[in-house]
Short mmCIF file of C-alpha atoms in Angstrom, two decimals:
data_model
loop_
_atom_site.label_atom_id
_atom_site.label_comp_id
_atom_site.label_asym_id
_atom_site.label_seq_id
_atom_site.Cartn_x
_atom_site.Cartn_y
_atom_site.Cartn_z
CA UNK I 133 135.43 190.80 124.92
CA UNK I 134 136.79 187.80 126.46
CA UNK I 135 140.20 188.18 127.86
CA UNK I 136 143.29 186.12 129.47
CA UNK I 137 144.40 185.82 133.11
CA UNK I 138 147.23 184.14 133.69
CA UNK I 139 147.07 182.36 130.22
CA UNK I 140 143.47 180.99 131.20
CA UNK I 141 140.43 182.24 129.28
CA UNK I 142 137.63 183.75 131.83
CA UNK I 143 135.39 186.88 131.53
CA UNK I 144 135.66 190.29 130.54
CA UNK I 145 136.97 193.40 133.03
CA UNK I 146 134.17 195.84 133.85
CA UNK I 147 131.82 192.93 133.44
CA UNK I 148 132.29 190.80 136.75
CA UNK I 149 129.27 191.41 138.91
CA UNK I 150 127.04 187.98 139.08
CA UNK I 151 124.37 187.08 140.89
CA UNK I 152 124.48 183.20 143.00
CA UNK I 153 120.98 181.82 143.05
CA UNK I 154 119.47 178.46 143.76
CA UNK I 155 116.43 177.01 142.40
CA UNK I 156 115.07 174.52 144.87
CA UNK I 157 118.99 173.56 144.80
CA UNK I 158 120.11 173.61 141.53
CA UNK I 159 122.69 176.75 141.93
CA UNK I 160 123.73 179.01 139.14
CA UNK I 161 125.87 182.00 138.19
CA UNK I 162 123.42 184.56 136.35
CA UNK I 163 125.36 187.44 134.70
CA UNK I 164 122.51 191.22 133.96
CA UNK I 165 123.52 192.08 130.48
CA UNK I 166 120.24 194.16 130.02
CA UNK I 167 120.31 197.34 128.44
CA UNK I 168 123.48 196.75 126.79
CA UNK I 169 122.44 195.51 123.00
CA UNK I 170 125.32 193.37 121.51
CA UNK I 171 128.21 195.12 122.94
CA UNK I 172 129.82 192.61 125.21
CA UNK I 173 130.38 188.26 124.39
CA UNK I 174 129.03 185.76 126.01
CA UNK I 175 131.46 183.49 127.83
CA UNK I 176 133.35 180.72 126.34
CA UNK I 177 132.96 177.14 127.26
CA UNK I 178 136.46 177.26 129.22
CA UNK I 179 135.12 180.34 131.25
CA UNK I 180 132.02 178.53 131.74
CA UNK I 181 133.85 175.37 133.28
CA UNK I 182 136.05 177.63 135.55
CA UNK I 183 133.10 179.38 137.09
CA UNK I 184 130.79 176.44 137.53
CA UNK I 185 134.16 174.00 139.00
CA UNK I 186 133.50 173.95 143.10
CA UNK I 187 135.96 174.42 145.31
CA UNK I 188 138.29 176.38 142.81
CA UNK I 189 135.47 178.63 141.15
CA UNK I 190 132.40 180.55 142.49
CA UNK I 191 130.76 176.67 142.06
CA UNK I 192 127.13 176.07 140.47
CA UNK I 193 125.09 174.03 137.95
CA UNK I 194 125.19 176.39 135.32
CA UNK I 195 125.27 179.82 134.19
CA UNK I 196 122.64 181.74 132.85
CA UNK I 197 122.76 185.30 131.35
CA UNK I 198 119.80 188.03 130.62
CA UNK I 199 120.54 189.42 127.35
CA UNK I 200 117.83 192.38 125.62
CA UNK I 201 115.83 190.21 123.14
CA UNK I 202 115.65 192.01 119.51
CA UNK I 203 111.88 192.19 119.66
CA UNK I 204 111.06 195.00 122.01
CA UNK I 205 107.66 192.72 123.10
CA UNK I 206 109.92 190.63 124.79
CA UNK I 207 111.23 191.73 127.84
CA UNK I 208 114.53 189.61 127.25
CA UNK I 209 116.51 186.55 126.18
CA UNK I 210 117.52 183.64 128.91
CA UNK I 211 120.97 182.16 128.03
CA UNK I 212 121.60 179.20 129.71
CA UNK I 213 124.94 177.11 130.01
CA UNK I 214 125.63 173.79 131.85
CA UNK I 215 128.52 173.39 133.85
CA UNK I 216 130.56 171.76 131.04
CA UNK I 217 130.30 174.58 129.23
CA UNK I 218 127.59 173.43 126.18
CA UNK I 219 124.83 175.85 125.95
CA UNK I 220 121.00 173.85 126.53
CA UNK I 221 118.05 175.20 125.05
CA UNK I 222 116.10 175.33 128.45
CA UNK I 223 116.72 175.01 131.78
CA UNK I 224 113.87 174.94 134.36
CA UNK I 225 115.28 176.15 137.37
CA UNK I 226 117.43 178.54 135.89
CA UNK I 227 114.90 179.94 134.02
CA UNK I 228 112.38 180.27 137.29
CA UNK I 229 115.73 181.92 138.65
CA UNK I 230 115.74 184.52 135.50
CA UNK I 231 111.85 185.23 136.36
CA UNK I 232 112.74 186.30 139.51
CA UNK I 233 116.17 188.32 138.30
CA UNK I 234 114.60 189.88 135.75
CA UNK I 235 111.68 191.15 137.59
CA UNK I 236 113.81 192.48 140.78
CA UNK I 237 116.10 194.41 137.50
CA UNK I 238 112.72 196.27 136.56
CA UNK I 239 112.26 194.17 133.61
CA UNK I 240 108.48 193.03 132.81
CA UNK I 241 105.20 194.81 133.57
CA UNK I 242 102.37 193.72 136.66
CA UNK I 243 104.60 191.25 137.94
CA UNK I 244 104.47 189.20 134.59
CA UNK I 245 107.04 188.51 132.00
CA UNK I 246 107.89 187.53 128.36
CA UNK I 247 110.99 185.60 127.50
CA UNK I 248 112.74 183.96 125.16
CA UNK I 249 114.76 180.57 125.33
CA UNK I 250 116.73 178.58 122.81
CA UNK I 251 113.86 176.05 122.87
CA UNK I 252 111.26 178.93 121.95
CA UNK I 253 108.96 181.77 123.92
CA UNK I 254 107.85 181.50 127.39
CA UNK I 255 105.80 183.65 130.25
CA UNK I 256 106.59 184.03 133.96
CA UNK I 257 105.23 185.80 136.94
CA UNK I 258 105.75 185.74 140.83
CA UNK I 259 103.01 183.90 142.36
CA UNK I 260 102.69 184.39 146.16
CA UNK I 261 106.08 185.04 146.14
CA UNK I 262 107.18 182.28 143.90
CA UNK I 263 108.18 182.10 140.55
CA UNK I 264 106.56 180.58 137.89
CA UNK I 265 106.73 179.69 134.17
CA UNK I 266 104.56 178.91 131.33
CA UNK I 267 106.75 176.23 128.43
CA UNK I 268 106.36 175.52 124.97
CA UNK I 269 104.33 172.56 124.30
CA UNK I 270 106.45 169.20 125.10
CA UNK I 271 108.00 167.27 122.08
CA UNK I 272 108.83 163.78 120.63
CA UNK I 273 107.07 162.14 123.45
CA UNK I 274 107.30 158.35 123.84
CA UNK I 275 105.63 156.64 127.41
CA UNK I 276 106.84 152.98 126.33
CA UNK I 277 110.65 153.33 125.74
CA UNK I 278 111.14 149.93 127.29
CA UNK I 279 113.91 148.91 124.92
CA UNK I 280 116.17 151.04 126.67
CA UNK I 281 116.39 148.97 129.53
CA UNK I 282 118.73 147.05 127.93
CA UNK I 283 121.06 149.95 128.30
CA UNK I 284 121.42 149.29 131.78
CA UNK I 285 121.33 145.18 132.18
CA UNK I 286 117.31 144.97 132.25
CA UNK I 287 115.08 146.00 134.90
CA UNK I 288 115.90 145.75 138.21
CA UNK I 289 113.45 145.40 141.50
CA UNK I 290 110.93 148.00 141.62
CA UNK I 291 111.37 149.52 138.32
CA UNK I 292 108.17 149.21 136.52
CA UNK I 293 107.89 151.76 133.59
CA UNK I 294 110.25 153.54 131.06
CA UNK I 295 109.51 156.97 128.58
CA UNK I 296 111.28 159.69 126.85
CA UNK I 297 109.78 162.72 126.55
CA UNK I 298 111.81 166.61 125.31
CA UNK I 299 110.83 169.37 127.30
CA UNK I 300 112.91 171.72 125.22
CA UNK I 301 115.87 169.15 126.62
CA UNK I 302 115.41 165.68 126.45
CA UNK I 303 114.61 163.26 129.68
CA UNK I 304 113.90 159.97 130.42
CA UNK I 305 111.78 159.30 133.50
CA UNK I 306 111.59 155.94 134.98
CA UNK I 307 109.00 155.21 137.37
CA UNK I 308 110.21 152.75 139.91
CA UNK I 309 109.58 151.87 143.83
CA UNK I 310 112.28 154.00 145.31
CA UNK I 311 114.03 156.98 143.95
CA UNK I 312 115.89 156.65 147.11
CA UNK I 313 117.52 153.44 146.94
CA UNK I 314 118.52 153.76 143.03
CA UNK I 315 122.22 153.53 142.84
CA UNK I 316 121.67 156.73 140.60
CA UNK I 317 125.80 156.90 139.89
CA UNK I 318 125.65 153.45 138.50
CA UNK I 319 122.31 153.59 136.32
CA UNK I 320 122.17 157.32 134.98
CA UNK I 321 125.26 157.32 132.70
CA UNK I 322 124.81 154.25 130.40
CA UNK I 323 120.92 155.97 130.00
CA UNK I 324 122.20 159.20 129.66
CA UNK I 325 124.70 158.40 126.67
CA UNK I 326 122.61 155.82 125.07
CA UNK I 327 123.47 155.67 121.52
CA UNK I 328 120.18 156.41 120.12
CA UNK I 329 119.63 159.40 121.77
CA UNK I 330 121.00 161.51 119.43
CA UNK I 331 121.41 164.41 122.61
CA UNK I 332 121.79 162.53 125.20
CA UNK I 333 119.14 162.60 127.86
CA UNK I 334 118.08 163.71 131.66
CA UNK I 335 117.39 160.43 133.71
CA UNK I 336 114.92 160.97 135.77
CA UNK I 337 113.83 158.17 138.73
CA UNK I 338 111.05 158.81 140.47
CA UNK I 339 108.59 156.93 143.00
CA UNK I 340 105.15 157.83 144.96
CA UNK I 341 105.30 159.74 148.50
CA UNK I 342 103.17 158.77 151.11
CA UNK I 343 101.19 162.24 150.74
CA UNK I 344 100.57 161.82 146.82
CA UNK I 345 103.63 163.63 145.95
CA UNK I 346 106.45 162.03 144.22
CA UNK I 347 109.67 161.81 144.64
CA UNK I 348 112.57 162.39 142.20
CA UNK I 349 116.21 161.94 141.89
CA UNK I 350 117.78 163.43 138.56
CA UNK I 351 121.01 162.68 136.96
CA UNK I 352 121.70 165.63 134.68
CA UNK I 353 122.83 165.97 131.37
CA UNK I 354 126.05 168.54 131.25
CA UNK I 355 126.43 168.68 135.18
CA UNK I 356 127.06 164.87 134.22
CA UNK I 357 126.27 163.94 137.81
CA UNK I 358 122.91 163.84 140.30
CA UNK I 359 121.81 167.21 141.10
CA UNK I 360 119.55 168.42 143.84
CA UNK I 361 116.67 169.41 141.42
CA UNK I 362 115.72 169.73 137.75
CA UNK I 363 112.79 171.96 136.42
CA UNK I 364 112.31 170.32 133.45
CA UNK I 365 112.67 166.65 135.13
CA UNK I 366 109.92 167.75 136.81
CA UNK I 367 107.81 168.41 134.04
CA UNK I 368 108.60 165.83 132.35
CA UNK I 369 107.99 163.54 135.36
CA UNK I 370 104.63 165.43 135.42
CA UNK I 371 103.74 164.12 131.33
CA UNK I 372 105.20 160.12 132.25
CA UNK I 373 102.91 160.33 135.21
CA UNK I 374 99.99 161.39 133.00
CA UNK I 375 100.51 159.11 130.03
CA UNK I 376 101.01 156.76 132.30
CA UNK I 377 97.49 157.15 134.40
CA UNK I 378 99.23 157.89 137.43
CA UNK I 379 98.47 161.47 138.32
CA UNK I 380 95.11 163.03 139.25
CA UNK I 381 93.48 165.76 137.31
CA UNK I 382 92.69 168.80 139.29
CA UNK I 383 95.15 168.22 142.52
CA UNK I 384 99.06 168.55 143.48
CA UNK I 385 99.25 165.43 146.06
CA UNK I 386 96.59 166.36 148.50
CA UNK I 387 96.21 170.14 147.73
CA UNK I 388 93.93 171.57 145.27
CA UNK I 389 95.40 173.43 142.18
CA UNK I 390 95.44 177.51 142.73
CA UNK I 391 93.53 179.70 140.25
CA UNK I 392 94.80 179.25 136.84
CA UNK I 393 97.46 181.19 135.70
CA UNK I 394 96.98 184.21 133.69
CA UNK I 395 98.00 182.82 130.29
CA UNK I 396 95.67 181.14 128.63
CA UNK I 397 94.20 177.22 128.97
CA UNK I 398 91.18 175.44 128.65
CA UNK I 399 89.61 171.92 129.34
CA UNK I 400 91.49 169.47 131.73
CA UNK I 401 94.51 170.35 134.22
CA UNK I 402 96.77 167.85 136.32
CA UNK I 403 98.92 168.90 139.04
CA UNK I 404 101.57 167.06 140.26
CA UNK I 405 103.79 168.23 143.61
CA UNK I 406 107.18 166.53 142.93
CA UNK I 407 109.66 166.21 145.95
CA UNK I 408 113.24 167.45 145.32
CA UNK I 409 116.72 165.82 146.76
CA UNK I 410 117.08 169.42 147.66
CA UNK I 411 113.88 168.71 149.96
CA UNK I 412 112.15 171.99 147.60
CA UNK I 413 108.90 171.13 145.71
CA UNK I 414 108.02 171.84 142.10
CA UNK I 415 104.49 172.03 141.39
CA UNK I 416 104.02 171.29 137.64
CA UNK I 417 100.64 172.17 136.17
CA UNK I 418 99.60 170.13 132.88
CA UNK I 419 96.72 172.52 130.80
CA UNK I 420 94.76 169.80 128.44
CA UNK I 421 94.37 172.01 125.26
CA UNK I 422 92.91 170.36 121.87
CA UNK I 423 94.57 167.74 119.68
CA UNK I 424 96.08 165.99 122.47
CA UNK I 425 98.66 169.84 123.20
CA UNK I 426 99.32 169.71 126.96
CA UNK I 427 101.01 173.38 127.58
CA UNK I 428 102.96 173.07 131.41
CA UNK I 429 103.89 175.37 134.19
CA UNK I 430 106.51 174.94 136.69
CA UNK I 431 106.78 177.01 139.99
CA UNK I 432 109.55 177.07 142.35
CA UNK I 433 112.22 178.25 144.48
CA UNK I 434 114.24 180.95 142.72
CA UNK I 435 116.47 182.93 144.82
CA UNK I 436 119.04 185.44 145.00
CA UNK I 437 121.64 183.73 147.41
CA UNK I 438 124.26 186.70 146.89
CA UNK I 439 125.73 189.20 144.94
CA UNK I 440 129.43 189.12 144.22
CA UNK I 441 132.53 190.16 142.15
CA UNK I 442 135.16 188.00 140.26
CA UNK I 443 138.38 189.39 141.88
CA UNK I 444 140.78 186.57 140.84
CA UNK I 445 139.59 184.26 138.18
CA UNK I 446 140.92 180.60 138.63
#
């Protein structure tokens, strides 16, 4: 149960070992509830603000939890939480985190595993050491969102294309000259909270690297401020790019693609090696199935920073 210090709302006693991780620099609080059924709550929005608040709190991006799933085939259910408490139906980096969690708790069989998100079923494995997850199918995607530029006074120098795409969260990737010289504190939040996006949105800028790569700066939806990395910015940076004819099939930058994953995919793949603020790189895979499906992976950092105790909740 949730309980009261100090007339604040936090966590429960008995329950106060977490795990800090970082995901090529997004950080979270992750929380093992495995093996425990329904017997314990899930924290409120006030305990989630109090964690995730730097300087006062243990500090992160979010908070994610491994819960058992109630089909035994799934090895267990990713709850995820952004730092202003709202729960998000996916959350790239945490859930490459939760890959690697899960599989250091035992969970999962031949280094592969089965989970289950708010935005629907997904795979992960370590690869070379890395984590890496199989997504649902993207949704609503629309490369020419152009009217939205009015959102934020027109386009300015450099920026040349606009789309919206929901990779179990919704994101808007603009491709422009510079990622690095967007005044990302000025231009995210009128995108962000534009009206017609019924959920708000990711804004996602992001430019070519000398190498091939790209480079991407993210202002996030529920951190409600740039962050060092985004999962699913990447992937969705990774569709833009291919809608748009900008990204290679059958290379990340100047490196080949690896072996395809062990989940299933035929016909076409694109890889595309996006560059982090954190300085980390996703590498997004794009699987061409039938009907115009494109089924993604993401790999990247996820790491156990520490393991800790809340002593004396803020």
């Amino acid at each position: 149960m949730v309980v009261n210090y100090s007339g604040r709302v936090f966590y429960m006693p008995g329950e106060d070992l977490f795990y800090k991780m970082s995901g090529s620099g997004n950080d979270f609080v992750a929380f093992d509830r495995l093996g425990r059924g329904s017997g314990f709550a899930l924290p409120d929005p006030t305990a989630i603000r109090a964690l995730c608040r730097r300087r006062e709190g243990v500090g992160a991006d979010g908070v994610l939890v491994l819960i058992d799933a109630d089909d035994p085939a799934i090895d267990y259910q990713l709850v995820y939480f952004n730092a202003d408490g709202s729960r998000a139906g996916l959350c790239g980096n945490a859930s490459l985190c939760g890959v690697r969690l899960a599989l250091e708790l035992g969970r999962g069989a031949a280094n592969e595993v089965v989970f289950l998100t708010d935005a629907g079923m997904a795979r992960g494995r370590l690869r070379g050491g890395t984590p890496e997850i199989d997504l649902p199918a993207p949704t609503e995607s629309s490369p020419d969102s152009s009217w939205l530029w009015d959102a934020v006074g027109g386009l300015e120098d450099g920026d040349r294309r606009l789309g919206f795409v929901r990779v179990g969260v919704p994101h808007l990737v603009i491709l422009c000259a510079s990622a690095d010289d967007v005044d990302l504190e000025r231009r995210g939040p009128p995108l962000r909270r534009h009206p017609s996006l019924v959920d708000g949105a990711n804004v996602n800028f992001v430019s070519p690297w000398p190498d091939g790569s790209w480079r991407m700066r993210t202002f996030e939806r529920g951190v409600e401020a740039e962050t060092l990395a985004c999962g699913t910015g990447s992937v969705a940076t990774a569709l833009m790019l291919t809608a748009w004819g900008e990204a290679a099939d059958d290379e990340y930058g100047t490196a080949a693609l690896p072996a395809a994953a062990s989940t299933p995919g035929t016909g076409r793949r694109t890889g595309v090696e996006v560059r982090t603020s954190s300085g980390r790189l996703h590498r997004v895979e794009l699987r061409h199935e039938g009907g115009g499906i494109i089924l993604p992976s993401l790999a990247g950092e996820g790491r156990i920073v520490y393991r800790g105790e809340l002593v004396e909740p803020a």
